[in-house]
CSV table of C-alpha atoms and ligand atoms in Angstrom, one decimal:
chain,number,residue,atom,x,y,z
A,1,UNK,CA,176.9,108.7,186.3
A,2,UNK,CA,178.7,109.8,183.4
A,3,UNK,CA,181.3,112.2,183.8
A,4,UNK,CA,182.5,114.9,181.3
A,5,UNK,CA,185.5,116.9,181.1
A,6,UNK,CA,183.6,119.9,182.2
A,7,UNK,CA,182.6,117.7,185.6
A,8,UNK,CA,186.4,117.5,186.1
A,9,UNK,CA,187.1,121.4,185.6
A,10,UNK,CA,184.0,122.3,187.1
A,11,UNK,CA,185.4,120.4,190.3
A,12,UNK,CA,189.1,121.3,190.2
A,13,UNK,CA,187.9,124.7,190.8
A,14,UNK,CA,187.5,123.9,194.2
A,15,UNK,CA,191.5,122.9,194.8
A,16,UNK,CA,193.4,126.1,195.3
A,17,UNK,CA,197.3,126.7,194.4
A,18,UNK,CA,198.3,127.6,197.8
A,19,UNK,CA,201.6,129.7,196.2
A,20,UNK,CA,198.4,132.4,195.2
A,21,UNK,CA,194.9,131.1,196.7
A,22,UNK,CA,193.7,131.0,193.2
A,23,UNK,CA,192.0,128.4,191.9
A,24,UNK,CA,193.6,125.7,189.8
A,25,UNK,CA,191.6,126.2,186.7
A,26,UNK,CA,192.0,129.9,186.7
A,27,UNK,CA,195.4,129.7,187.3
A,28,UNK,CA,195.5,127.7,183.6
A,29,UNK,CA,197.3,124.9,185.4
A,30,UNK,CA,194.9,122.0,184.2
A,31,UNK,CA,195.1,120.7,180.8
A,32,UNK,CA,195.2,117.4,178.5
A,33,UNK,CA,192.0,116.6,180.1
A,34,UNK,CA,190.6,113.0,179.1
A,35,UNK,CA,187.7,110.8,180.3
A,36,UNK,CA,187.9,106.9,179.5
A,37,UNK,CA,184.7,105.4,181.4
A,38,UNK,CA,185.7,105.4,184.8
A,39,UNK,CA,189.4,106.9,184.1
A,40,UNK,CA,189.9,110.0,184.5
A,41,UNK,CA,192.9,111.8,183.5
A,42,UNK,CA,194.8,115.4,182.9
A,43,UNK,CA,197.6,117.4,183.5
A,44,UNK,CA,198.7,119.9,185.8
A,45,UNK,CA,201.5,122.4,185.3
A,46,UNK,CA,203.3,124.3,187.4
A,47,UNK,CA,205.7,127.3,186.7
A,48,UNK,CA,209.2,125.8,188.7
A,49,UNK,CA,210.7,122.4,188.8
A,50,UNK,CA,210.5,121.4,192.2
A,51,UNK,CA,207.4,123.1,193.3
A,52,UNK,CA,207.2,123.0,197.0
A,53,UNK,CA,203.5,122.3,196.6
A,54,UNK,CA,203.5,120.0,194.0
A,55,UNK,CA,202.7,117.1,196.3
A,56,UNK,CA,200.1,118.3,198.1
A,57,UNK,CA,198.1,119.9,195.1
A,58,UNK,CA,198.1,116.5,193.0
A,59,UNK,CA,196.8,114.9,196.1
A,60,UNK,CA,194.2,117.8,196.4
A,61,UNK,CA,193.4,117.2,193.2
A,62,UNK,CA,193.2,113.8,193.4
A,63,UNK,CA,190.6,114.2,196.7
A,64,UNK,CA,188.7,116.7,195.3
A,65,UNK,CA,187.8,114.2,192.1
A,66,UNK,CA,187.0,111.4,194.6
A,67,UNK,CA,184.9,113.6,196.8
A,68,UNK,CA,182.7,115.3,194.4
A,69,UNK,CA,182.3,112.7,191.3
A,70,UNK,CA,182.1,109.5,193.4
A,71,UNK,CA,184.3,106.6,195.3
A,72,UNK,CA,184.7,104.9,192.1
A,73,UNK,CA,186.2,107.3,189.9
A,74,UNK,CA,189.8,106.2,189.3
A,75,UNK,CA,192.3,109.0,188.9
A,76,UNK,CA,195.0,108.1,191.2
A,77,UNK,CA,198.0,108.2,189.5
A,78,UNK,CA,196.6,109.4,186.3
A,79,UNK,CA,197.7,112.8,186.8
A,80,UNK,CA,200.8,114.3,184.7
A,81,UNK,CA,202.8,116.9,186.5
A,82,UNK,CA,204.5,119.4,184.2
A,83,UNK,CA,206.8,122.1,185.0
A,84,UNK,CA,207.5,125.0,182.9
A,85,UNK,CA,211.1,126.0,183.4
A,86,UNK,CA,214.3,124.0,185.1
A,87,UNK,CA,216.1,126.5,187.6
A,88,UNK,CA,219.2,127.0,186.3
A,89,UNK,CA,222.0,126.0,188.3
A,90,UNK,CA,225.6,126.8,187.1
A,91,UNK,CA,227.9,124.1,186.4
A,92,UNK,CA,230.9,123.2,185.2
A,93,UNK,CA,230.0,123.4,181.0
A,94,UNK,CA,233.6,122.5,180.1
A,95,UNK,CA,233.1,119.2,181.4
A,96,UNK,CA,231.5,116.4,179.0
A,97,UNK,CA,231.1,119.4,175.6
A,98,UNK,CA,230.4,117.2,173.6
A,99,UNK,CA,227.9,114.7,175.7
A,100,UNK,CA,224.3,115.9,175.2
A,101,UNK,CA,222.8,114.3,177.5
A,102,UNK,CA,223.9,113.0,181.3
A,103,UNK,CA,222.0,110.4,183.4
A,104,UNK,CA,222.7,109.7,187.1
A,105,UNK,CA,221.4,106.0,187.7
A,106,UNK,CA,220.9,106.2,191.6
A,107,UNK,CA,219.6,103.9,194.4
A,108,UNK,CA,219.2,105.1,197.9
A,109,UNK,CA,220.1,101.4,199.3
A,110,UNK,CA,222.6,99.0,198.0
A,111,UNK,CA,222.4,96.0,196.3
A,112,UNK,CA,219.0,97.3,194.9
A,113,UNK,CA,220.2,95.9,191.2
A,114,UNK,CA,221.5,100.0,190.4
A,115,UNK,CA,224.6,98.4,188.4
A,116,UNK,CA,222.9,95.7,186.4
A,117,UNK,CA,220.4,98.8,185.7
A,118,UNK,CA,223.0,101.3,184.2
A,119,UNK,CA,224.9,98.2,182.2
A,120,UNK,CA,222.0,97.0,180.1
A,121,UNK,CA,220.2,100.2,179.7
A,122,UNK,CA,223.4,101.3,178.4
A,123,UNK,CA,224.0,98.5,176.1
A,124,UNK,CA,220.1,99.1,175.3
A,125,UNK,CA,220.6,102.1,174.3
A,126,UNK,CA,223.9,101.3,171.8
A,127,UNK,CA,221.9,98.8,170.3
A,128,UNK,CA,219.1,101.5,169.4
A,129,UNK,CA,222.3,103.5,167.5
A,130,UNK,CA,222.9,106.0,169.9
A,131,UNK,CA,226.2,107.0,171.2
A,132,UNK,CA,226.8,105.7,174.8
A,133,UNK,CA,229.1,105.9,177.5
A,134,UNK,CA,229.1,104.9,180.9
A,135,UNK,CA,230.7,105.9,184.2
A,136,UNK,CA,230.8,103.8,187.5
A,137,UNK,CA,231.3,105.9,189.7
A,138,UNK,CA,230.6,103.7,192.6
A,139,UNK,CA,233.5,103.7,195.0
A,140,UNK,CA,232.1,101.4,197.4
A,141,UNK,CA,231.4,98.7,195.2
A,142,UNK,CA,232.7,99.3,191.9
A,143,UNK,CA,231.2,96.0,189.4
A,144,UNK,CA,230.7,97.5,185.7
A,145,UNK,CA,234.5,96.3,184.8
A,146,UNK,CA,233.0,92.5,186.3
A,147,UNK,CA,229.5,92.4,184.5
A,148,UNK,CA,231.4,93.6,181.2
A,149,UNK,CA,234.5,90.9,182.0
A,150,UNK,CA,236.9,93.8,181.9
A,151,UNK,CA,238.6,93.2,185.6
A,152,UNK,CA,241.8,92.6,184.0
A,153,UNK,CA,241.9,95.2,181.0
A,154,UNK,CA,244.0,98.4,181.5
A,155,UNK,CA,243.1,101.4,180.4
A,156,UNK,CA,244.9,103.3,178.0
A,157,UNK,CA,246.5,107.0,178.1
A,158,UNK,CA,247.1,109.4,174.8
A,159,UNK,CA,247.9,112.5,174.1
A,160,UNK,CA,245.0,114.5,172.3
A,161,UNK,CA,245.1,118.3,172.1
A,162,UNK,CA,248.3,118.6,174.3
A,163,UNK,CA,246.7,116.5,176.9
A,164,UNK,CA,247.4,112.8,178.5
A,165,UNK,CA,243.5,111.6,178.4
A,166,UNK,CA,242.3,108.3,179.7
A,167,UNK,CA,241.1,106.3,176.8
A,168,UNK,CA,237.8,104.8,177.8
A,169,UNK,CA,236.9,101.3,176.8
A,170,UNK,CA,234.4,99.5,174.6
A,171,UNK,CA,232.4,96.8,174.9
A,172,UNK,CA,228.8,96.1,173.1
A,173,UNK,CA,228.9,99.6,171.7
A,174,UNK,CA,229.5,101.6,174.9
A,175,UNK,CA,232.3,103.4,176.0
A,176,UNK,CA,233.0,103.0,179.0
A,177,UNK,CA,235.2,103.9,182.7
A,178,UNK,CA,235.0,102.6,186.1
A,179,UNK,CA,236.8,104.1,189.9
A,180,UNK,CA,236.9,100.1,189.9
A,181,UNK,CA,240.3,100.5,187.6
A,182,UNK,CA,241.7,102.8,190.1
A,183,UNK,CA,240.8,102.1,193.7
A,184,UNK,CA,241.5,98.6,195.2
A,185,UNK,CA,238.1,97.9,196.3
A,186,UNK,CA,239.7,96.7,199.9
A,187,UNK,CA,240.3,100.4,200.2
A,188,UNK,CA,237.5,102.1,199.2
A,189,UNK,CA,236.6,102.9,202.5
A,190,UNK,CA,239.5,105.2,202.7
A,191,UNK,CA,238.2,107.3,200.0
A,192,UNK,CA,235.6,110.2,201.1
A,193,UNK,CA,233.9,112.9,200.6
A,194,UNK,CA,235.8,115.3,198.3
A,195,UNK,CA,238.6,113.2,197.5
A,196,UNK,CA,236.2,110.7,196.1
A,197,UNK,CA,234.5,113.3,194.6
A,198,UNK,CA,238.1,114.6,192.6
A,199,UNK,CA,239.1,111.2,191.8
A,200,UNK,CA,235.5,110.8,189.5
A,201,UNK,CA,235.8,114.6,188.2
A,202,UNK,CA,239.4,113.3,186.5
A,203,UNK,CA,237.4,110.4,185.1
A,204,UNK,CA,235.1,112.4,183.1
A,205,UNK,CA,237.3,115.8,182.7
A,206,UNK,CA,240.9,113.5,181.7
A,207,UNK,CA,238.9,110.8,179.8
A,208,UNK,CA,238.7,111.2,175.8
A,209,UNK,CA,234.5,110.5,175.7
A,210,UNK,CA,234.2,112.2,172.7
A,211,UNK,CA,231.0,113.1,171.2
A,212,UNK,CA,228.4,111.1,173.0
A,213,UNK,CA,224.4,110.7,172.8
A,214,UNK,CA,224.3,109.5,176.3
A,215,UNK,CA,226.5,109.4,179.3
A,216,UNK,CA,225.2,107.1,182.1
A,217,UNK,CA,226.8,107.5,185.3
A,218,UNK,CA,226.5,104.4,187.7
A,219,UNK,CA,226.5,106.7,190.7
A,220,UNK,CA,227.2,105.1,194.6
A,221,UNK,CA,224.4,104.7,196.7
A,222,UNK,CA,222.9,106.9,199.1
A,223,UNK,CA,222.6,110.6,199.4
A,224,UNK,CA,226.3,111.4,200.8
A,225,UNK,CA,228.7,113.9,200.3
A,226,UNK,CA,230.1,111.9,196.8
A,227,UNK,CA,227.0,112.4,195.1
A,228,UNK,CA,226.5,115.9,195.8
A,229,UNK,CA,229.8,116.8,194.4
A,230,UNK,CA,229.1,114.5,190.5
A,231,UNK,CA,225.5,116.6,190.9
A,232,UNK,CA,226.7,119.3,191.9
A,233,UNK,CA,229.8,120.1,189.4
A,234,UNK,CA,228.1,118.2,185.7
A,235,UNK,CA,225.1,119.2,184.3
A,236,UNK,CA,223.0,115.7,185.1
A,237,UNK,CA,220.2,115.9,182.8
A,238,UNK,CA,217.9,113.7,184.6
A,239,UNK,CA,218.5,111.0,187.0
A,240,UNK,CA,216.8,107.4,187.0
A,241,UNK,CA,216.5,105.9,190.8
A,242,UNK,CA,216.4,102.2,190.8
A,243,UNK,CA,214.7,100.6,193.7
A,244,UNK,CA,213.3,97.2,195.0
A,245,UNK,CA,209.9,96.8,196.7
A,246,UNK,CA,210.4,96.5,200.2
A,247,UNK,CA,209.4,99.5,202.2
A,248,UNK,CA,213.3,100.0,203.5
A,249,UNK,CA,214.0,100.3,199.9
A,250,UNK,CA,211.5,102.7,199.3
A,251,UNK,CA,211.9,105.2,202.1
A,252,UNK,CA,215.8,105.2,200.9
A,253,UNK,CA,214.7,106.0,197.3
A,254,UNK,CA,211.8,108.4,198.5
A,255,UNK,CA,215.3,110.5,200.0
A,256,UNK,CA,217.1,110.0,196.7
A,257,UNK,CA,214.8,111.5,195.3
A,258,UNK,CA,214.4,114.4,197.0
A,259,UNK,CA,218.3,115.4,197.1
A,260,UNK,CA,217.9,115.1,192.8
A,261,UNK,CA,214.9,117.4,193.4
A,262,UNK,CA,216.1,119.8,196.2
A,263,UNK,CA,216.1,123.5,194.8
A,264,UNK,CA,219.9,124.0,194.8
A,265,UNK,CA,220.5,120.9,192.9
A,266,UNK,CA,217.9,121.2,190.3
A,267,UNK,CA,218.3,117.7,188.9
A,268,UNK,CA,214.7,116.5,187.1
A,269,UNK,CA,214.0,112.9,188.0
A,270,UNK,CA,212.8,111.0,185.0
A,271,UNK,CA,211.7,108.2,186.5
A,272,UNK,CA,211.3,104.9,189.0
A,273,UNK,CA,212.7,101.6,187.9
A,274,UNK,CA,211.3,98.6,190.3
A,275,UNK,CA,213.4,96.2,190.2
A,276,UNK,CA,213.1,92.5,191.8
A,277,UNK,CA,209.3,93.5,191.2
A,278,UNK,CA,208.5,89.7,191.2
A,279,UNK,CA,209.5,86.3,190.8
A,280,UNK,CA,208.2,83.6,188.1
A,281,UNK,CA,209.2,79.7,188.1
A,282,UNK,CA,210.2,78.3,185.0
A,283,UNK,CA,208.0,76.0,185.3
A,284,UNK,CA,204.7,77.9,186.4
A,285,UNK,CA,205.6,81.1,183.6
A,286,UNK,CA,202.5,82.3,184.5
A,287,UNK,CA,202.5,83.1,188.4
A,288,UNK,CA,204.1,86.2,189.3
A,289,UNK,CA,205.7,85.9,193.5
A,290,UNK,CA,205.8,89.2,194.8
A,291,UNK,CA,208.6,88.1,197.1
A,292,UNK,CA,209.6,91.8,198.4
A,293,UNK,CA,205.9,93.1,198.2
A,294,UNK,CA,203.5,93.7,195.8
A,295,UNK,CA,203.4,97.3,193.5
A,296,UNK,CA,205.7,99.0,195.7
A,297,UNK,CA,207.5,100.5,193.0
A,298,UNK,CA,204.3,101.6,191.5
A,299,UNK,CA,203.0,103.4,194.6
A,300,UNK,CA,205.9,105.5,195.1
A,301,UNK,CA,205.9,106.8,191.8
A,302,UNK,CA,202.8,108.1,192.1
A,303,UNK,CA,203.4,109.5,195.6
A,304,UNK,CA,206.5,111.6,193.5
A,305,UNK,CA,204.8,112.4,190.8
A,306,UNK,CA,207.4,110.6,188.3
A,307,UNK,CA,206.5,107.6,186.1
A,308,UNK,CA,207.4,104.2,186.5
A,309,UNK,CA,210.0,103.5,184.0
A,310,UNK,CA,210.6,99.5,184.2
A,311,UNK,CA,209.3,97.0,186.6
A,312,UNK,CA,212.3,94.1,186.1
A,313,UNK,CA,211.3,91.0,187.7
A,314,UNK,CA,214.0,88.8,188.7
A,315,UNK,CA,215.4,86.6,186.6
A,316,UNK,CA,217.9,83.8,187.1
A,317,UNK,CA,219.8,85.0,183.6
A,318,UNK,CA,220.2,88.4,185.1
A,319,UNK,CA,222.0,87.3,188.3
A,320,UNK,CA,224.3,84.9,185.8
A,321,UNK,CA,225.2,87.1,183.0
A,322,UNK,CA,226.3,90.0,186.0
A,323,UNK,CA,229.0,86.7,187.7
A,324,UNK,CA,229.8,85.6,184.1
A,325,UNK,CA,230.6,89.1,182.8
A,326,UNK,CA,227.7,89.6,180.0
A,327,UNK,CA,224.9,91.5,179.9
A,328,UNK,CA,221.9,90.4,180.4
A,329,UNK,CA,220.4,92.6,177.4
A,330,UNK,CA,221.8,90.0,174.9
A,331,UNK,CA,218.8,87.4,176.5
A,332,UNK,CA,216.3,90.1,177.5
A,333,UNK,CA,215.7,92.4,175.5
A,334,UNK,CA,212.3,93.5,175.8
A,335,UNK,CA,212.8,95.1,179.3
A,336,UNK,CA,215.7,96.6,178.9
A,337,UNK,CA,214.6,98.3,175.2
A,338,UNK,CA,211.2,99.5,177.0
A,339,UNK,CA,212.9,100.9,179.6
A,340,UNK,CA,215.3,102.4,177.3
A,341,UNK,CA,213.1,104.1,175.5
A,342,UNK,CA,211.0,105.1,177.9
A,343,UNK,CA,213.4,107.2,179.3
A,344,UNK,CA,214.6,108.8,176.3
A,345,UNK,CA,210.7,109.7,175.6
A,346,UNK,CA,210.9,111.3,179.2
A,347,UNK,CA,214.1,113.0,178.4
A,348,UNK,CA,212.8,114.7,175.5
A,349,UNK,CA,210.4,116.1,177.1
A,350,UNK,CA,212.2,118.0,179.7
A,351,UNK,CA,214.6,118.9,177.2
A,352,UNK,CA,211.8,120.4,174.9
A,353,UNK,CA,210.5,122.4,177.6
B,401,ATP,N1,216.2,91.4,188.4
B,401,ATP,C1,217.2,90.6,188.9
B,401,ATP,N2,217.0,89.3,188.9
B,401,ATP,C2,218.0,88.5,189.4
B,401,ATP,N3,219.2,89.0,190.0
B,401,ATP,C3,219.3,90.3,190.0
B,401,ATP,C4,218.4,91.2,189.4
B,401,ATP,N4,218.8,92.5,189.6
B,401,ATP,C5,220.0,92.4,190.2
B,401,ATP,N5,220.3,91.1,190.4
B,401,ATP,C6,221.6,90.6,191.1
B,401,ATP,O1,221.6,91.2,192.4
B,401,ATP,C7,222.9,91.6,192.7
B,401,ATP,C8,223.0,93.1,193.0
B,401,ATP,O2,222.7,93.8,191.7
B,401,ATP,P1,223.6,95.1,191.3
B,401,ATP,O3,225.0,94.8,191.5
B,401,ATP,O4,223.1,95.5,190.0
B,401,ATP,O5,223.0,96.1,192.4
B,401,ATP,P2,223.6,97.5,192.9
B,401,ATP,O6,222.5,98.3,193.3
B,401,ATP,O7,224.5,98.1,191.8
B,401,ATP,O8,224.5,97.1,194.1
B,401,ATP,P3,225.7,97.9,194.8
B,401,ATP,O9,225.0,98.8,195.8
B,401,ATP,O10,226.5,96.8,195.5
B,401,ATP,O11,226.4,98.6,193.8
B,401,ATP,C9,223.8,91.2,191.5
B,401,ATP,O12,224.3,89.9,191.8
B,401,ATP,C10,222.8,91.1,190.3
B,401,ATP,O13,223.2,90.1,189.4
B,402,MG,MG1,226.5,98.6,191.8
């Protein structure tokens, strides 16, 4: 059977926003729609970021296509959640005036590749002319001062507008900071909760950033009481969460997730970045390993609603260039630009909006 785009609004009238018990296509939530063959495709809007019902009305919608147009039909996944308007959360404006836009790379688990994430989009994102800096603000394992070579540099004080400010440094275009140049690693464990928390606000409120394009913060993993404080006091505007395939991984993103998305904190997620999505031999370039699992990544995202930024298989170059203190970006560029400017295509549109 062939299906037109009045089969698909014909059937979403069946799927009911449960907010009003109306209908989905009166409510005017379904738009951009497009058939392909057997794809089908089309947006839904809803009036808040963070719907609670979001979820459960894409799969609705999702069930109802299945159902009623046939098995075969593929729309899962092809459907674009919108939202209207951001809540609006005070924070802190003073802090970063003249950044225009924050992103929080975050990981629910460690070791997930979060760091190596935030280094080369960052450099990515220098090398497309923007203005970049970069915070690591991961007390429990600090490494951007190690995958830049920087371990040993100090960082500078000056006085601008009656003010001692921490001079951030440069490398490969992007400015940059780490708790690494402050806290002896051994004793990171000392430092919780808010005094962790105070210790990153002086990094990006007694730091001279300037006027920046982009400031990515390498944030510490997990949802603890650290990363509610950076969300809480900057205006984040959008976080990234990096994870690997493995189902541990995945349930620990799935929670980052939803502390970015929580009502009080307001934070849009722009996106999923799989990392470690497979392995490739040198010498057989064409078979892909799926050593942690196969499309993972892929499946959450569409769970969440958010696209799937980067799928970053894992390279031997990557794991050397982080010991030997160069990024990676120099010898792969291609997935680091996509990812780049995939997420300043996502940006812009919750910016626009
Ligand atoms: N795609 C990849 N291919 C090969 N090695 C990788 C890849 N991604 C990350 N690595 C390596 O895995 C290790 C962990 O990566 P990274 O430090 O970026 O993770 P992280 O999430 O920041 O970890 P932490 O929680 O300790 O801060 C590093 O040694 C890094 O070089
Ligand atoms: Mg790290």
């Amino acid at each position: 059977m062939s299906i037109s785009a009045q089969n698909i609004l014909d059937t979403l009238t069946h799927v009911r926003y449960p907010g009003t018990g109306k209908d989905i296509v009166s409510s005017g939530m379904v738009g951009d729609v497009s058939v392909e063959g057997n794809k089908v495709s089309f947006s839904l809007t809803f009036q808040k970021a963070n719907d609670p019902f979001f979820k459960s009305v894409v799969k609705a919608a999702e069930q109802a296509i299945i159902t009623y147009l046939g098995e075969d039909v593929d729309v899962r996944g092809h459907i674009a959640v919108k939202f209207k308007e951001l809540p609006q959360v005070s924070k802190d404006e003073s802090l970063l005036p003249g950044v225009k836009n924050i992103i929080a790379v975050f990981s629910g688990k460690g070791g997930v590749g979060k760091s190596t994430v935030s280094v080369n989009l960052s450099v990515a994102l220098a090398s497309l002319g923007y203005k970049v800096g970069l915070l690591d603000a991961d007390i429990h394992g600090p490494s951007v001062p190690k995958m830049f070579a920087a371990e040993h540099e100090q960082v500078m004080a000056e006085e601008r507008n009656g003010k001692q400010l921490m001079i951030p440094l440069e490398k490969y275009g992007v400015k940059f900071l780490s708790i690494g140049f402050f806290v002896d690693p051994k004793n990171a464990l000392v430092w919780r909760g808010t005094i962790a928390g105070n210790a990153l606000k002086q990094l990006i409120s007694d730091a001279h950033w300037g006027e920046l394009d982009y400031f990515v913060i390498d944030m510490p993993p997990g949802t603890g009481d650290i990363q509610l404080t950076l969300v809480q006091n900057l205006s984040i505007t959008g976080a990234i969460v990096v994870t690997t395939p493995q189902e541990v991984a995945l349930a620990d993103a799935r929670k980052g997730v939803n502390m970015f998305m929580n009502e009080k904190v307001g934070v849009p997620v722009l996106g999923l970045v799989e990392n470690m999505a497979w392995f490739t031999p040198a010498e057989l370039p064409d078979n892909k390993y799926y050593i942690f699992g196969k499309g993972g990544g892929e499946r959450l995202a569409q769970e969440l609603g958010i696209p799937l930024l980067a799928q970053i298989p894992i390279v031997q170059s990557i794991c050397e260039s982080g010991d030997e203190g160069r990024p990676v970006f120099l010898e792969e560029k291609g997935i680091f630009l996509s990812l780049a400017r995939n997420l300043i295509n996502k940006n812009n549109e919750f910016q626009q909006k």
